mmCIF file of C-alpha atoms and ligand atoms in Angstrom:
data_model
loop_
_atom_site.group_PDB
_atom_site.id
_atom_site.type_symbol
_atom_site.label_atom_id
_atom_site.label_comp_id
_atom_site.label_asym_id
_atom_site.label_seq_id
_atom_site.Cartn_x
_atom_site.Cartn_y
_atom_site.Cartn_z
ATOM 1 C CA MET L 1 156.261 212.786 112.635
ATOM 2 C CA LYS L 2 154.239 210.965 115.262
ATOM 3 C CA TYR L 3 150.678 211.509 114.164
ATOM 4 C CA SER L 4 149.340 209.477 117.043
ATOM 5 C CA HIS L 5 145.951 211.174 117.156
ATOM 6 C CA ILE L 6 143.271 212.165 114.663
ATOM 7 C CA ILE L 7 140.877 214.916 115.677
ATOM 8 C CA CYS L 8 137.514 214.633 113.892
ATOM 9 C CA HIS L 9 135.059 217.505 113.705
ATOM 10 C CA TYR L 10 131.415 217.033 112.772
ATOM 11 C CA SER L 11 129.275 219.605 111.042
ATOM 12 C CA GLU L 12 125.522 219.328 110.887
ATOM 13 C CA ILE L 13 125.262 217.114 113.969
ATOM 14 C CA GLY L 14 126.620 220.076 115.884
ATOM 15 C CA LEU L 15 123.349 221.885 115.187
ATOM 16 C CA LYS L 16 121.310 219.181 116.913
ATOM 17 C CA GLY L 17 120.000 220.147 120.310
ATOM 18 C CA ARG L 18 119.340 217.548 122.960
ATOM 19 C CA ASN L 19 119.608 214.717 120.404
ATOM 20 C CA ARG L 20 123.232 215.522 119.668
ATOM 21 C CA PRO L 21 124.767 212.797 121.919
ATOM 22 C CA TYR L 22 122.757 210.151 120.025
ATOM 23 C CA PHE L 23 124.133 211.267 116.648
ATOM 24 C CA VAL L 24 127.680 211.650 117.950
ATOM 25 C CA LYS L 25 127.640 208.194 119.509
ATOM 26 C CA ILE L 26 126.550 206.609 116.226
ATOM 27 C CA LEU L 27 129.245 208.556 114.393
ATOM 28 C CA ARG L 28 131.807 207.296 116.904
ATOM 29 C CA ASP L 29 130.602 203.693 116.387
ATOM 30 C CA ASN L 30 130.747 204.091 112.588
ATOM 31 C CA ILE L 31 134.314 205.428 112.815
ATOM 32 C CA LYS L 32 135.334 202.555 115.080
ATOM 33 C CA LEU L 33 133.847 199.940 112.780
ATOM 34 C CA THR L 34 135.452 201.389 109.648
ATOM 35 C CA VAL L 35 138.889 201.984 111.145
ATOM 36 C CA ASN L 36 138.891 198.518 112.715
ATOM 37 C CA LYS L 37 138.433 196.988 109.250
ATOM 38 C CA ILE L 38 141.972 198.123 108.359
ATOM 39 C CA ASP L 39 144.472 195.280 108.393
ATOM 40 C CA LYS L 40 146.607 195.342 111.587
ATOM 41 C CA CYS L 41 144.707 198.393 112.714
ATOM 42 C CA PRO L 42 146.642 200.436 115.297
ATOM 43 C CA LEU L 43 143.488 201.789 116.945
ATOM 44 C CA GLU L 44 143.839 202.250 120.689
ATOM 45 C CA LYS L 45 140.597 204.050 121.477
ATOM 46 C CA ILE L 46 138.068 206.600 120.281
ATOM 47 C CA GLN L 47 136.839 209.302 122.634
ATOM 48 C CA ILE L 48 134.034 211.826 122.392
ATOM 49 C CA ILE L 49 135.315 215.123 123.768
ATOM 50 C CA HIS L 50 133.152 218.256 123.564
ATOM 51 C CA ASP L 51 132.616 218.957 119.870
ATOM 52 C CA ARG L 52 135.297 216.576 118.668
ATOM 53 C CA ILE L 53 135.874 212.863 118.281
ATOM 54 C CA LEU L 54 139.425 211.884 119.115
ATOM 55 C CA ILE L 55 140.993 208.798 117.527
ATOM 56 C CA ILE L 56 144.011 207.542 119.433
ATOM 57 C CA LEU L 57 146.489 205.301 117.604
ATOM 58 C CA SER L 58 149.033 203.006 119.200
ATOM 59 C CA ASP L 59 151.315 202.993 116.168
ATOM 60 C CA TYR L 60 152.011 205.645 113.599
ATOM 61 C CA ASN L 61 153.422 204.521 110.286
ATOM 62 C CA ASP L 62 152.639 206.413 107.073
ATOM 63 C CA ILE L 63 150.880 203.544 105.326
ATOM 64 C CA THR L 64 148.295 203.014 108.046
ATOM 65 C CA LEU L 65 147.811 206.762 108.314
ATOM 66 C CA GLN L 66 147.025 206.853 104.572
ATOM 67 C CA GLN L 67 144.572 203.963 105.004
ATOM 68 C CA ILE L 68 142.892 205.641 107.945
ATOM 69 C CA LYS L 69 142.584 208.899 105.985
ATOM 70 C CA LYS L 70 140.933 207.005 103.120
ATOM 71 C CA SER L 71 138.521 205.252 105.484
ATOM 72 C CA LEU L 72 137.577 208.452 107.289
ATOM 73 C CA SER L 73 136.749 210.177 104.017
ATOM 74 C CA ASN L 74 134.002 207.563 103.473
ATOM 75 C CA ILE L 75 132.313 208.204 106.812
ATOM 76 C CA PHE L 76 129.346 210.527 106.631
ATOM 77 C CA GLY L 77 128.968 213.033 109.457
ATOM 78 C CA ILE L 78 132.613 214.183 109.518
ATOM 79 C CA ALA L 79 133.159 217.781 108.374
ATOM 80 C CA TYR L 80 136.939 217.585 108.549
ATOM 81 C CA PHE L 81 139.657 215.670 110.355
ATOM 82 C CA CYS L 82 143.220 216.438 111.366
ATOM 83 C CA PRO L 83 146.075 213.968 111.957
ATOM 84 C CA ALA L 84 147.764 215.553 114.981
ATOM 85 C CA ILE L 85 150.711 215.223 117.316
ATOM 86 C CA LYS L 86 150.093 215.332 121.056
ATOM 87 C CA ILE L 87 152.527 217.642 122.829
ATOM 88 C CA ASN L 88 153.026 219.027 126.315
ATOM 89 C CA ASP L 89 151.162 222.187 127.200
ATOM 90 C CA GLY L 90 153.158 225.368 127.838
ATOM 91 C CA LEU L 91 154.692 227.956 125.549
ATOM 92 C CA ASP L 92 158.127 226.321 125.281
ATOM 93 C CA SER L 93 156.690 223.003 124.196
ATOM 94 C CA ILE L 94 154.435 224.667 121.616
ATOM 95 C CA LYS L 95 157.339 226.682 120.224
ATOM 96 C CA THR L 96 159.691 223.695 119.918
ATOM 97 C CA ASN L 97 157.075 221.463 118.324
ATOM 98 C CA ALA L 98 155.875 224.153 115.913
ATOM 99 C CA LEU L 99 159.476 224.609 114.837
ATOM 100 C CA SER L 100 160.142 220.908 114.314
ATOM 101 C CA ILE L 101 156.903 220.405 112.360
ATOM 102 C CA LEU L 102 157.429 223.501 110.162
ATOM 103 C CA LYS L 103 161.121 222.783 109.551
ATOM 104 C CA GLU L 104 160.054 219.736 107.530
ATOM 105 C CA GLU L 105 157.817 221.742 105.203
ATOM 106 C CA SER L 106 158.611 224.023 102.298
ATOM 107 C CA PHE L 107 156.796 227.359 102.442
ATOM 108 C CA GLU L 108 157.385 231.091 102.394
ATOM 109 C CA SER L 109 154.516 232.424 104.490
ATOM 110 C CA PHE L 110 152.776 230.891 107.494
ATOM 111 C CA ARG L 111 150.340 231.566 110.279
ATOM 112 C CA ILE L 112 149.727 230.117 113.717
ATOM 113 C CA THR L 113 146.084 229.355 114.526
ATOM 114 C CA ALA L 114 145.509 228.475 118.160
ATOM 115 C CA ARG L 115 142.390 227.362 119.963
ATOM 116 C CA MET L 116 143.117 227.270 123.673
ATOM 117 C CA SER L 117 140.713 226.093 126.338
ATOM 118 C CA THR L 118 140.993 224.759 129.876
ATOM 119 C CA PRO L 119 143.131 223.386 131.417
ATOM 120 C CA SER L 120 145.607 225.494 129.394
ATOM 121 C CA THR L 121 146.017 228.970 130.837
ATOM 122 C CA LEU L 122 147.545 230.460 127.699
ATOM 123 C CA SER L 123 145.397 232.780 125.612
ATOM 124 C CA LYS L 124 145.258 232.208 121.888
ATOM 125 C CA MET L 125 146.443 235.762 121.151
ATOM 126 C CA TYR L 126 149.504 235.183 123.292
ATOM 127 C CA VAL L 127 150.289 231.912 121.504
ATOM 128 C CA HIS L 128 149.834 233.549 118.078
ATOM 129 C CA GLU L 129 152.191 236.357 118.976
ATOM 130 C CA LYS L 130 154.933 234.414 120.760
ATOM 131 C CA VAL L 131 155.031 231.323 118.533
ATOM 132 C CA GLY L 132 154.691 233.441 115.368
ATOM 133 C CA GLU L 133 157.629 235.613 116.403
ATOM 134 C CA TYR L 134 159.734 232.562 117.247
ATOM 135 C CA ILE L 135 159.123 230.821 113.895
ATOM 136 C CA GLN L 136 159.739 234.057 111.981
ATOM 137 C CA LYS L 137 163.111 234.424 113.657
ATOM 138 C CA LYS L 138 164.195 230.781 113.487
ATOM 139 C CA LEU L 139 163.125 229.960 109.933
ATOM 140 C CA LYS L 140 163.269 233.458 108.381
ATOM 141 C CA LYS L 141 159.718 233.154 107.025
ATOM 142 C CA SER L 142 156.972 235.763 106.914
ATOM 143 C CA VAL L 143 153.559 235.760 108.554
ATOM 144 C CA SER L 144 150.495 235.958 106.347
ATOM 145 C CA LEU L 145 147.207 235.911 108.202
ATOM 146 C CA LYS L 146 145.006 235.893 105.092
ATOM 147 C CA PHE L 147 146.807 233.697 102.556
ATOM 148 C CA PRO L 148 149.513 231.679 104.311
ATOM 149 C CA ASP L 149 151.286 228.871 102.405
ATOM 150 C CA ILE L 150 150.990 226.812 105.562
ATOM 151 C CA ASN L 151 148.841 227.001 108.663
ATOM 152 C CA CYS L 152 150.118 225.592 111.929
ATOM 153 C CA TYR L 153 147.233 224.734 114.257
ATOM 154 C CA ILE L 154 147.514 224.464 118.017
ATOM 155 C CA ASP L 155 144.453 222.880 119.590
ATOM 156 C CA SER L 156 144.352 222.680 123.366
ATOM 157 C CA PHE L 157 141.430 221.124 125.248
ATOM 158 C CA SER L 158 140.750 218.668 128.076
ATOM 159 C CA ALA L 159 142.397 215.723 126.234
ATOM 160 C CA GLY L 160 145.684 217.628 125.886
ATOM 161 C CA THR L 161 147.478 219.980 123.525
ATOM 162 C CA PHE L 162 147.795 219.021 119.862
ATOM 163 C CA ILE L 163 149.645 220.418 116.890
ATOM 164 C CA TYR L 164 148.996 219.833 113.177
ATOM 165 C CA THR L 165 149.149 221.444 109.752
ATOM 166 C CA ASP L 166 146.686 219.333 107.783
ATOM 167 C CA LYS L 167 142.898 219.835 107.861
ATOM 168 C CA ILE L 168 141.336 217.197 105.625
ATOM 169 C CA LYS L 169 137.815 217.720 104.307
ATOM 170 C CA GLY L 170 135.422 214.902 105.212
ATOM 171 C CA SER L 171 132.281 213.858 103.332
ATOM 172 C CA GLY L 172 129.854 215.887 105.454
ATOM 173 C CA GLY L 173 126.288 214.614 105.760
ATOM 174 C CA MET L 174 124.781 212.618 108.620
ATOM 175 C CA PRO L 175 126.057 209.364 110.170
ATOM 176 C CA VAL L 176 124.700 206.298 108.382
ATOM 177 C CA SER L 177 121.876 204.592 110.297
ATOM 178 C CA THR L 178 120.605 207.785 111.943
ATOM 179 C CA GLY L 179 118.188 208.317 109.051
ATOM 180 C CA GLY L 180 116.153 205.096 109.035
ATOM 181 C CA LYS L 181 116.272 202.410 106.399
ATOM 182 C CA GLY L 182 115.525 202.621 102.679
ATOM 183 C CA ILE L 183 115.273 200.211 99.755
ATOM 184 C CA VAL L 184 117.154 201.282 96.623
ATOM 185 C CA MET L 185 116.014 200.106 93.213
ATOM 186 C CA LEU L 186 119.451 199.490 91.695
ATOM 187 C CA SER L 187 119.523 199.040 87.938
ATOM 188 C CA GLY L 188 123.198 198.760 87.020
ATOM 189 C CA GLY L 189 123.099 202.079 85.152
ATOM 190 C CA ILE L 190 124.741 205.368 86.092
ATOM 191 C CA ASP L 191 121.927 206.963 88.062
ATOM 192 C CA SER L 192 120.705 204.604 90.755
ATOM 193 C CA PRO L 193 124.086 204.110 92.519
ATOM 194 C CA VAL L 194 124.436 207.899 92.683
ATOM 195 C CA ALA L 195 120.921 208.164 94.141
ATOM 196 C CA ALA L 196 121.925 205.570 96.760
ATOM 197 C CA TYR L 197 125.025 207.581 97.649
ATOM 198 C CA TYR L 198 122.985 210.724 98.356
ATOM 199 C CA LEU L 199 120.647 208.915 100.745
ATOM 200 C CA LEU L 200 123.542 207.213 102.536
ATOM 201 C CA LYS L 201 125.005 210.685 102.893
ATOM 202 C CA ARG L 202 121.841 211.819 104.669
ATOM 203 C CA GLY L 203 122.229 208.987 107.152
ATOM 204 C CA MET L 204 119.964 206.304 105.675
ATOM 205 C CA SER L 205 121.054 202.701 105.761
ATOM 206 C CA LEU L 206 120.165 200.877 102.578
ATOM 207 C CA SER L 207 119.261 197.530 101.101
ATOM 208 C CA PHE L 208 119.416 197.089 97.347
ATOM 209 C CA VAL L 209 116.891 195.473 95.006
ATOM 210 C CA HIS L 210 117.726 194.499 91.444
ATOM 211 C CA PHE L 211 115.265 193.072 88.918
ATOM 212 C CA HIS L 212 116.845 190.818 86.324
ATOM 213 C CA SER L 213 115.487 189.138 83.257
ATOM 214 C CA ILE L 214 117.638 186.064 83.056
ATOM 215 C CA PRO L 215 117.616 184.235 80.588
ATOM 216 C CA HIS L 216 116.863 187.264 78.381
ATOM 217 C CA VAL L 217 119.889 189.124 79.768
ATOM 218 C CA SER L 218 123.347 187.731 80.508
ATOM 219 C CA PRO L 219 124.474 186.916 84.072
ATOM 220 C CA ALA L 220 127.136 189.637 83.586
ATOM 221 C CA SER L 221 124.435 192.219 84.368
ATOM 222 C CA ILE L 222 124.096 190.703 87.848
ATOM 223 C CA GLU L 223 127.845 190.699 88.387
ATOM 224 C CA LYS L 224 127.808 194.403 87.625
ATOM 225 C CA VAL L 225 125.092 195.111 90.181
ATOM 226 C CA LYS L 226 127.030 193.082 92.751
ATOM 227 C CA GLU L 227 130.098 195.223 92.098
ATOM 228 C CA LEU L 228 128.072 198.400 92.494
ATOM 229 C CA THR L 229 126.625 197.129 95.773
ATOM 230 C CA LEU L 230 130.092 196.209 97.004
ATOM 231 C CA ASN L 231 131.303 199.707 96.176
ATOM 232 C CA LEU L 232 128.395 201.321 98.061
ATOM 233 C CA SER L 233 128.823 198.953 100.998
ATOM 234 C CA LYS L 234 131.932 200.881 102.098
ATOM 235 C CA TYR L 235 129.609 203.535 103.506
ATOM 236 C CA GLN L 236 127.620 201.232 105.817
ATOM 237 C CA LYS L 237 128.048 198.340 108.202
ATOM 238 C CA LYS L 238 126.616 195.680 105.888
ATOM 239 C CA SER L 239 124.683 195.629 102.645
ATOM 240 C CA LYS L 240 122.087 193.264 101.315
ATOM 241 C CA LEU L 241 121.358 192.831 97.608
ATOM 242 C CA LEU L 242 118.063 191.170 96.691
ATOM 243 C CA LEU L 243 117.934 189.759 93.164
ATOM 244 C CA VAL L 244 114.382 189.460 91.868
ATOM 245 C CA PRO L 245 113.608 187.268 88.815
ATOM 246 C CA PHE L 246 111.536 189.505 86.556
ATOM 247 C CA SER L 247 111.445 187.782 83.151
ATOM 248 C CA GLU L 248 108.056 186.084 83.587
ATOM 249 C CA ILE L 249 106.333 189.308 84.601
ATOM 250 C CA GLN L 250 107.976 191.065 81.660
ATOM 251 C CA GLU L 251 106.919 188.390 79.192
ATOM 252 C CA GLU L 252 103.348 188.688 80.422
ATOM 253 C CA ILE L 253 103.425 192.482 80.068
ATOM 254 C CA VAL L 254 104.853 192.180 76.550
ATOM 255 C CA SER L 255 102.270 189.648 75.411
ATOM 256 C CA LYS L 256 99.136 191.000 77.119
ATOM 257 C CA THR L 257 99.324 194.805 77.373
ATOM 258 C CA SER L 258 99.535 197.847 75.132
ATOM 259 C CA GLU L 259 103.073 198.328 73.837
ATOM 260 C CA LYS L 260 103.360 202.040 74.569
ATOM 261 C CA TYR L 261 102.891 201.465 78.326
ATOM 262 C CA ARG L 262 105.427 198.647 78.698
ATOM 263 C CA VAL L 263 108.193 200.448 80.567
ATOM 264 C CA LEU L 264 105.700 202.101 82.905
ATOM 265 C CA LEU L 265 104.103 198.757 83.680
ATOM 266 C CA TYR L 266 107.539 197.240 84.381
ATOM 267 C CA ARG L 267 108.133 200.119 86.798
ATOM 268 C CA ARG L 268 104.793 199.722 88.550
ATOM 269 C CA MET L 269 105.472 196.011 89.072
ATOM 270 C CA MET L 270 108.987 196.786 90.329
ATOM 271 C CA LEU L 271 107.634 199.360 92.730
ATOM 272 C CA LYS L 272 104.944 197.026 94.058
ATOM 273 C CA ILE L 273 107.545 194.309 94.654
ATOM 274 C CA SER L 274 109.943 196.816 96.264
ATOM 275 C CA ASN L 275 107.152 197.825 98.665
ATOM 276 C CA GLU L 276 106.664 194.170 99.657
ATOM 277 C CA ILE L 277 110.409 193.788 100.149
ATOM 278 C CA ALA L 278 110.515 196.980 102.226
ATOM 279 C CA HIS L 279 107.893 195.467 104.472
ATOM 280 C CA THR L 280 110.008 192.393 105.291
ATOM 281 C CA GLU L 281 113.286 194.341 105.381
ATOM 282 C CA ARG L 282 111.785 197.046 107.621
ATOM 283 C CA GLY L 283 112.489 199.734 105.026
ATOM 284 C CA LYS L 284 110.537 202.959 105.309
ATOM 285 C CA ALA L 285 111.170 204.434 101.846
ATOM 286 C CA ILE L 286 111.990 203.435 98.255
ATOM 287 C CA ILE L 287 114.808 205.191 96.384
ATOM 288 C CA THR L 288 115.184 205.423 92.599
ATOM 289 C CA GLY L 289 117.635 207.140 90.256
ATOM 290 C CA GLU L 290 115.015 208.995 88.231
ATOM 291 C CA ALA L 291 115.565 212.570 87.010
ATOM 292 C CA LEU L 292 112.778 214.678 85.592
ATOM 293 C CA GLY L 293 112.551 214.431 81.813
ATOM 294 C CA GLN L 294 115.655 212.263 81.407
ATOM 295 C CA VAL L 295 113.743 209.601 79.439
ATOM 296 C CA SER L 296 110.079 209.232 78.450
ATOM 297 C CA SER L 297 109.251 207.174 81.553
ATOM 298 C CA GLN L 298 110.408 210.105 83.690
ATOM 299 C CA THR L 299 107.996 212.835 82.613
ATOM 300 C CA LEU L 300 105.962 214.314 85.444
ATOM 301 C CA GLU L 301 102.792 212.509 84.309
ATOM 302 C CA ASN L 302 104.555 209.144 84.066
ATOM 303 C CA ILE L 303 106.335 209.492 87.383
ATOM 304 C CA ALA L 304 102.977 210.320 88.994
ATOM 305 C CA SER L 305 101.133 207.371 87.470
ATOM 306 C CA VAL L 306 103.865 204.965 88.583
ATOM 307 C CA ASP L 307 104.401 206.561 91.995
ATOM 308 C CA CYS L 308 100.807 206.007 93.104
ATOM 309 C CA VAL L 309 101.246 202.226 93.488
ATOM 310 C CA SER L 310 103.687 202.815 96.330
ATOM 311 C CA SER L 311 102.400 203.036 99.865
ATOM 312 C CA LEU L 312 105.852 204.121 101.025
ATOM 313 C CA PRO L 313 107.400 207.461 100.079
ATOM 314 C CA VAL L 314 109.534 207.221 96.932
ATOM 315 C CA PHE L 315 112.685 209.335 97.143
ATOM 316 C CA ARG L 316 114.273 210.518 93.918
ATOM 317 C CA PRO L 317 117.344 212.475 95.017
ATOM 318 C CA LEU L 318 118.411 213.105 91.399
ATOM 319 C CA ILE L 319 115.098 214.564 90.272
ATOM 320 C CA GLY L 320 116.480 218.044 89.565
ATOM 321 C CA MET L 321 119.904 217.066 88.298
ATOM 322 C CA ASP L 322 121.398 217.162 84.819
ATOM 323 C CA LYS L 323 122.910 213.943 83.512
ATOM 324 C CA GLN L 324 126.371 215.550 83.579
ATOM 325 C CA GLU L 325 126.015 216.399 87.263
ATOM 326 C CA ILE L 326 125.021 212.803 87.994
ATOM 327 C CA ILE L 327 128.002 211.543 85.974
ATOM 328 C CA ASN L 328 130.343 213.833 87.912
ATOM 329 C CA THR L 329 129.189 212.353 91.216
ATOM 330 C CA GLY L 330 129.359 208.831 89.765
ATOM 331 C CA LYS L 331 133.007 209.456 88.881
ATOM 332 C CA LEU L 332 133.743 210.898 92.279
ATOM 333 C CA ILE L 333 132.327 207.901 94.147
ATOM 334 C CA GLU L 334 133.871 205.466 91.648
ATOM 335 C CA THR L 335 130.649 203.832 90.494
ATOM 336 C CA TYR L 336 130.708 205.435 87.039
ATOM 337 C CA ASP L 337 133.328 203.106 85.509
ATOM 338 C CA ILE L 338 131.357 200.070 86.653
ATOM 339 C CA SER L 339 128.059 201.560 85.445
ATOM 340 C CA ILE L 340 129.222 202.302 81.909
ATOM 341 C CA ARG L 341 130.332 198.756 81.201
ATOM 342 C CA PRO L 342 127.964 197.537 78.462
ATOM 343 C CA HIS L 343 125.050 195.588 79.908
ATOM 344 C CA GLU L 344 121.434 194.914 79.234
ATOM 345 C CA ASP L 345 118.939 196.067 81.795
ATOM 346 C CA CYS L 346 115.599 194.296 81.833
ATOM 347 C CA CYS L 347 113.949 197.656 81.079
ATOM 348 C CA THR L 348 115.804 197.920 77.779
ATOM 349 C CA LEU L 349 114.283 194.632 76.610
ATOM 350 C CA PHE L 350 111.333 194.764 74.243
ATOM 351 C CA LEU L 351 111.363 198.571 74.173
ATOM 352 C CA PRO L 352 108.305 200.094 72.519
ATOM 353 C CA GLU L 353 108.849 202.223 69.424
ATOM 354 C CA ARG L 354 106.636 205.024 70.687
ATOM 355 C CA PRO L 355 106.483 204.975 74.474
ATOM 356 C CA ALA L 356 103.712 207.019 76.091
ATOM 357 C CA THR L 357 104.988 210.273 77.550
ATOM 358 C CA LYS L 358 101.728 211.126 79.302
ATOM 359 C CA SER L 359 99.992 208.273 81.063
ATOM 360 C CA THR L 360 97.371 208.219 83.774
ATOM 361 C CA ALA L 361 97.136 205.873 86.708
ATOM 362 C CA ILE L 362 93.735 204.704 85.444
ATOM 363 C CA SER L 363 95.050 203.727 82.009
ATOM 364 C CA LEU L 364 97.956 201.819 83.569
ATOM 365 C CA GLU L 365 95.643 200.040 86.019
ATOM 366 C CA ARG L 366 93.437 199.003 83.124
ATOM 367 C CA GLU L 367 96.442 197.556 81.303
ATOM 368 C CA GLU L 368 97.855 195.658 84.234
ATOM 369 C CA ASN L 369 94.503 194.075 85.010
ATOM 370 C CA LYS L 370 94.903 192.173 81.748
ATOM 371 C CA PHE L 371 97.051 189.617 83.585
ATOM 372 C CA ASN L 372 97.190 188.052 87.017
ATOM 373 C CA TYR L 373 100.027 190.107 88.390
ATOM 374 C CA SER L 374 99.369 189.403 92.093
ATOM 375 C CA GLU L 375 100.123 185.737 91.638
ATOM 376 C CA MET L 376 103.225 186.522 89.564
ATOM 377 C CA ILE L 377 104.527 189.023 92.121
ATOM 378 C CA LYS L 378 104.173 186.421 94.862
ATOM 379 C CA ASN L 379 105.987 183.924 92.727
ATOM 380 C CA ALA L 380 108.861 186.329 91.961
ATOM 381 C CA ILE L 381 109.233 187.207 95.653
ATOM 382 C CA ASP L 382 109.427 183.517 96.551
ATOM 383 C CA ARG L 383 112.383 183.138 94.196
ATOM 384 C CA ILE L 384 114.444 186.128 95.383
ATOM 385 C CA GLU L 385 118.139 185.441 95.818
ATOM 386 C CA ILE L 386 120.000 187.338 98.536
ATOM 387 C CA VAL L 387 123.666 188.343 98.449
ATOM 388 C CA GLU L 388 125.249 189.962 101.504
ATOM 389 C CA PHE L 389 128.290 192.220 101.639
HETATM 390 P P1 ATP K 401 119.952 204.135 85.840
HETATM 391 O O1 ATP K 401 119.701 202.833 85.173
HETATM 392 O O2 ATP K 401 121.359 204.475 85.974
HETATM 393 O O3 ATP K 401 119.272 204.287 87.116
HETATM 394 P P2 ATP K 401 118.419 205.209 83.715
HETATM 395 O O4 ATP K 401 118.360 206.523 83.161
HETATM 396 O O5 ATP K 401 118.835 204.054 82.851
HETATM 397 O O6 ATP K 401 119.372 205.267 84.945
HETATM 398 P P3 ATP K 401 115.878 203.998 83.951
HETATM 399 O O7 ATP K 401 116.318 202.758 83.280
HETATM 400 O O8 ATP K 401 114.864 204.825 83.296
HETATM 401 O O9 ATP K 401 117.048 204.923 84.406
HETATM 402 O O10 ATP K 401 115.327 203.583 85.371
HETATM 403 C C1 ATP K 401 114.859 204.529 86.287
HETATM 404 C C2 ATP K 401 115.026 203.975 87.684
HETATM 405 O O11 ATP K 401 114.269 202.774 87.856
HETATM 406 C C3 ATP K 401 116.457 203.566 87.972
HETATM 407 O O12 ATP K 401 117.220 204.652 88.396
HETATM 408 C C4 ATP K 401 116.281 202.548 89.052
HETATM 409 O O13 ATP K 401 116.094 203.161 90.308
HETATM 410 C C5 ATP K 401 114.982 201.855 88.627
HETATM 411 N N1 ATP K 401 115.285 200.661 87.814
HETATM 412 C C6 ATP K 401 115.308 200.543 86.491
HETATM 413 N N2 ATP K 401 115.641 199.293 86.111
HETATM 414 C C7 ATP K 401 115.838 198.590 87.247
HETATM 415 C C8 ATP K 401 116.214 197.246 87.561
HETATM 416 N N3 ATP K 401 116.454 196.353 86.613
HETATM 417 N N4 ATP K 401 116.313 196.888 88.856
HETATM 418 C C9 ATP K 401 116.091 197.785 89.850
HETATM 419 N N5 ATP K 401 115.740 199.050 89.606
HETATM 420 C C10 ATP K 401 115.615 199.474 88.341
HETATM 421 MG MG1 MG K 402 118.541 202.073 83.774
#
């Protein structure tokens, strides 16, 4: 079959009023960029037509079609897409093409679903009736409007008349880069890559910050974070990973402050540094993988006393999720298998025996004033390493 066209439909963007063309144009650009990354890409052009984006291919082999399908399912903003065959308008053409497409399939019941608009003069009811009757007679199959084994779609609009049987669900969400830029605190665990995914899905473009405690942890922990960033980079044009040396700050916290506050003080320092990074990277929000009550540093009191050092909003898309729900998404987006590889995170170093579950901002401020953190933060920022994907 010559699936020379792919018709993409968007969902939430369709609800936008006068801003809709802006969102659609970015979606079109994102599709173009992603599809063009495919080796020997047969892309001819991409057109915006009414409430659809039409991908036109110059070549139609099965392998590239599979690759294009895979790429499209990673593009946020697409509700569903349909590999389609362009045919001539007119009842005879629709009948013949419906027959040749359905002859290849195995099914007992079917339905014809037409959407006819100008320049076609056929009404959809007429197409349903005439094409349905023809297929029934030719293939000896029955019509089922409610639960057909196969649905044959006829879509006729200004770009031509198209026929297809496959409606593939897209990822939904908003096109990446319509939602501003955020800085993700990426730990190498299960949660933070999933948090990143949810913000990408809402259209944010992201940079990633990882704090490492080399030489206290092995370089393998950094390799893992690089792999996670690479995986998440399939959703956006390019990704930047900033690796922040954190061991000196940690050592100072361990030697100078009260043990029960350690993890919270690590987090406050991380958040302060992430705010500085956001400033230079033009990020407007910080994203973390915290979920309420998951560990002692994520009680409401502790989240609040860490949160207050941030001048930017801190987004925690997983806040109301169970661990199992987060794991399910991690598996779906293929970060889970990378995340569960054994590694040491800097936060698991020097863990206190009895961490505080209820801190206040004042008590944490008092603790962190026991060392010259401003100087150390500056020093860590000066030694950031950047990896681009
Ligand atoms: P995960 O590590 O998968 O995020 P977790 O339950 O281990 O989940 P914590 O270690 O408590 O979470 O960390 C909470 C959040 O703090 C992380 O989701 C992440 O956003 C941030 N964070 C923790 N450690 C680091 C790190 N080394 N570098 C960057 N961010 C970190
Ligand atoms: Mg962690």
